[in-house]
């Protein structure tokens, strides 16, 4: 029986990934690693350590231990300075209605400062549990983020549903044993076929979620 819903943040609740990607592109560019926004979209959901590892690996380099904290700070500063993210239309009202019947959580790869700021501004009082990229040892695609969110809700994985928009997040949810619904935002639908259900857009997602109430 479905008792809880766990949402990814960027690309599901917030139209924010372009600002995350811009911040990463700028941060890596400062050390001579040149990437595009699409490089970040393809690894969306990974926490900052995972992003650093994957981008350094792609550049044929290896990060120092100190690089993780340096890039976390650089990227956070650039995101918060340039962020103009907005919630997807209709999602705030939809979640307020869902909260009357289900336990709600978020599991994001973004750092705690950013996740808390976005949720506090746009979804205040909605979520019983928030899991950020800094709250886990292993980020998506590892199952830890979604398992931790379910645990914080006091639910078993099979009592939950995940709403995702990225391949790494879908893999994380499925490895956690959680039913996953995906919505394409920054990547084509074909990249999300690992989910149990792939919807067309946010309008269809809101209609689907409203049908659960």
Short mmCIF file of C-alpha atoms in Angstrom, two decimals, residues 55-201:
data_model
loop_
_atom_site.label_atom_id
_atom_site.label_comp_id
_atom_site.label_asym_id
_atom_site.label_seq_id
_atom_site.Cartn_x
_atom_site.Cartn_y
_atom_site.Cartn_z
CA UNK A 55 34.09 15.23 -14.55
CA UNK A 56 37.71 14.80 -13.49
CA UNK A 57 37.62 11.24 -14.84
CA UNK A 58 36.22 12.47 -18.16
CA UNK A 59 39.08 15.00 -18.33
CA UNK A 60 41.64 12.26 -17.66
CA UNK A 61 42.48 13.73 -14.25
CA UNK A 62 42.20 12.69 -10.62
CA UNK A 63 40.91 15.05 -7.91
CA UNK A 64 42.83 15.72 -4.70
CA UNK A 65 41.00 15.16 -1.43
CA UNK A 66 40.77 18.93 -0.96
CA UNK A 67 39.10 19.41 -4.36
CA UNK A 68 35.73 18.14 -3.10
CA UNK A 69 35.29 20.91 -0.54
CA UNK A 70 36.76 23.53 -2.88
CA UNK A 71 34.33 22.69 -5.67
CA UNK A 72 31.39 22.40 -3.28
CA UNK A 73 32.01 25.99 -2.10
CA UNK A 74 32.74 27.34 -5.61
CA UNK A 75 29.65 25.76 -7.14
CA UNK A 76 27.35 26.77 -4.25
CA UNK A 77 28.47 30.40 -4.42
CA UNK A 78 27.94 30.58 -8.18
CA UNK A 79 24.53 28.88 -8.00
CA UNK A 80 23.20 31.09 -5.22
CA UNK A 81 24.50 34.23 -6.95
CA UNK A 82 22.84 33.44 -10.31
CA UNK A 83 19.88 31.29 -9.30
CA UNK A 84 16.52 32.26 -10.77
CA UNK A 85 14.87 28.86 -10.34
CA UNK A 86 11.10 28.60 -10.10
CA UNK A 87 8.83 25.72 -9.12
CA UNK A 88 7.14 23.94 -12.00
CA UNK A 89 3.64 25.28 -12.54
CA UNK A 90 1.05 23.51 -10.42
CA UNK A 91 3.49 21.51 -8.30
CA UNK A 92 3.05 23.55 -5.12
CA UNK A 93 -0.75 23.11 -5.02
CA UNK A 94 -0.42 19.45 -6.01
CA UNK A 95 1.95 18.71 -3.12
CA UNK A 96 -0.21 20.55 -0.61
CA UNK A 97 -3.06 18.23 -1.60
CA UNK A 98 -0.85 15.12 -1.52
CA UNK A 99 0.36 15.99 1.99
CA UNK A 100 -3.16 15.42 3.34
CA UNK A 101 -2.93 11.72 2.43
CA UNK A 102 0.76 10.78 2.14
CA UNK A 103 4.08 11.28 3.88
CA UNK A 104 6.33 13.38 1.65
CA UNK A 105 10.12 13.61 1.37
CA UNK A 106 12.80 14.89 -0.99
CA UNK A 107 16.07 13.21 -1.92
CA UNK A 108 18.42 15.47 -3.85
CA UNK A 109 22.04 15.33 -4.93
CA UNK A 110 22.41 19.07 -4.35
CA UNK A 111 24.13 20.32 -1.22
CA UNK A 112 22.16 20.95 1.97
CA UNK A 113 22.35 24.75 1.86
CA UNK A 114 20.77 24.88 -1.60
CA UNK A 115 18.12 22.21 -0.98
CA UNK A 116 16.99 23.78 2.30
CA UNK A 117 16.89 27.25 0.73
CA UNK A 118 14.74 26.12 -2.20
CA UNK A 119 12.37 24.03 -0.10
CA UNK A 120 12.06 26.72 2.57
CA UNK A 121 11.21 29.37 -0.01
CA UNK A 122 8.91 27.45 -2.34
CA UNK A 123 7.61 24.40 -0.42
CA UNK A 124 7.54 25.45 3.25
CA UNK A 125 6.08 22.92 5.67
CA UNK A 126 5.49 20.31 2.96
CA UNK A 127 8.17 17.70 3.60
CA UNK A 128 8.64 15.46 6.63
CA UNK A 129 12.14 14.48 5.52
CA UNK A 130 14.85 16.12 3.42
CA UNK A 131 17.91 14.20 2.22
CA UNK A 132 20.63 16.26 0.51
CA UNK A 133 23.84 15.25 -1.21
CA UNK A 134 25.78 15.89 2.00
CA UNK A 135 23.52 13.59 4.02
CA UNK A 136 24.72 10.41 2.31
CA UNK A 137 28.04 8.65 1.92
CA UNK A 138 27.19 7.41 -1.57
CA UNK A 139 25.07 9.57 -3.86
CA UNK A 140 22.83 8.51 -6.74
CA UNK A 141 22.94 6.06 -8.55
CA UNK A 142 23.61 4.28 -5.25
CA UNK A 143 20.31 3.43 -3.47
CA UNK A 144 21.39 5.17 -0.24
CA UNK A 145 19.59 8.52 -0.85
CA UNK A 146 16.18 6.92 -1.40
CA UNK A 147 16.62 4.28 1.28
CA UNK A 148 17.53 7.02 3.76
CA UNK A 149 14.49 9.11 2.75
CA UNK A 150 12.16 6.13 3.24
CA UNK A 151 13.76 5.41 6.62
CA UNK A 152 13.28 9.04 7.70
CA UNK A 153 9.60 8.74 6.78
CA UNK A 154 9.35 5.57 8.86
CA UNK A 155 8.33 3.56 5.80
CA UNK A 156 9.51 0.47 3.96
CA UNK A 157 10.77 0.99 0.38
CA UNK A 158 7.79 -0.90 -1.04
CA UNK A 159 5.44 1.56 0.68
CA UNK A 160 6.97 4.47 -1.26
CA UNK A 161 7.04 5.92 -4.75
CA UNK A 162 9.85 8.01 -6.24
CA UNK A 163 9.37 10.80 -8.76
CA UNK A 164 12.51 11.39 -10.82
CA UNK A 165 13.74 13.02 -14.01
CA UNK A 166 17.28 11.68 -14.43
CA UNK A 167 18.89 8.30 -15.23
CA UNK A 168 21.10 8.19 -12.10
CA UNK A 169 18.12 8.96 -9.88
CA UNK A 170 15.99 6.31 -11.56
CA UNK A 171 18.73 3.74 -11.02
CA UNK A 172 19.01 4.80 -7.37
CA UNK A 173 15.28 4.35 -6.83
CA UNK A 174 15.12 0.97 -8.55
CA UNK A 175 18.17 -0.34 -6.66
CA UNK A 176 16.39 0.74 -3.47
CA UNK A 177 13.40 -1.39 -4.47
CA UNK A 178 11.07 1.61 -4.92
CA UNK A 179 8.52 2.11 -7.71
CA UNK A 180 9.71 5.00 -9.87
CA UNK A 181 7.76 7.45 -12.01
CA UNK A 182 9.85 9.64 -14.33
CA UNK A 183 9.18 12.93 -16.09
CA UNK A 184 11.49 14.28 -18.82
CA UNK A 185 12.72 17.82 -18.32
CA UNK A 186 16.31 18.30 -19.47
CA UNK A 187 16.88 14.94 -21.17
CA UNK A 188 14.76 13.12 -23.77
CA UNK A 189 12.20 10.54 -22.69
CA UNK A 190 14.34 7.74 -24.17
CA UNK A 191 17.00 8.32 -21.47
CA UNK A 192 14.49 7.56 -18.70
CA UNK A 193 13.22 4.15 -19.76
CA UNK A 194 14.64 2.47 -16.65
CA UNK A 195 11.69 3.88 -14.67
CA UNK A 196 8.51 1.89 -14.06
CA UNK A 197 6.47 4.65 -15.70
CA UNK A 198 7.63 7.51 -17.93
CA UNK A 199 5.24 10.42 -18.35
CA UNK A 200 5.31 13.09 -21.05
CA UNK A 201 5.62 16.33 -19.09
#
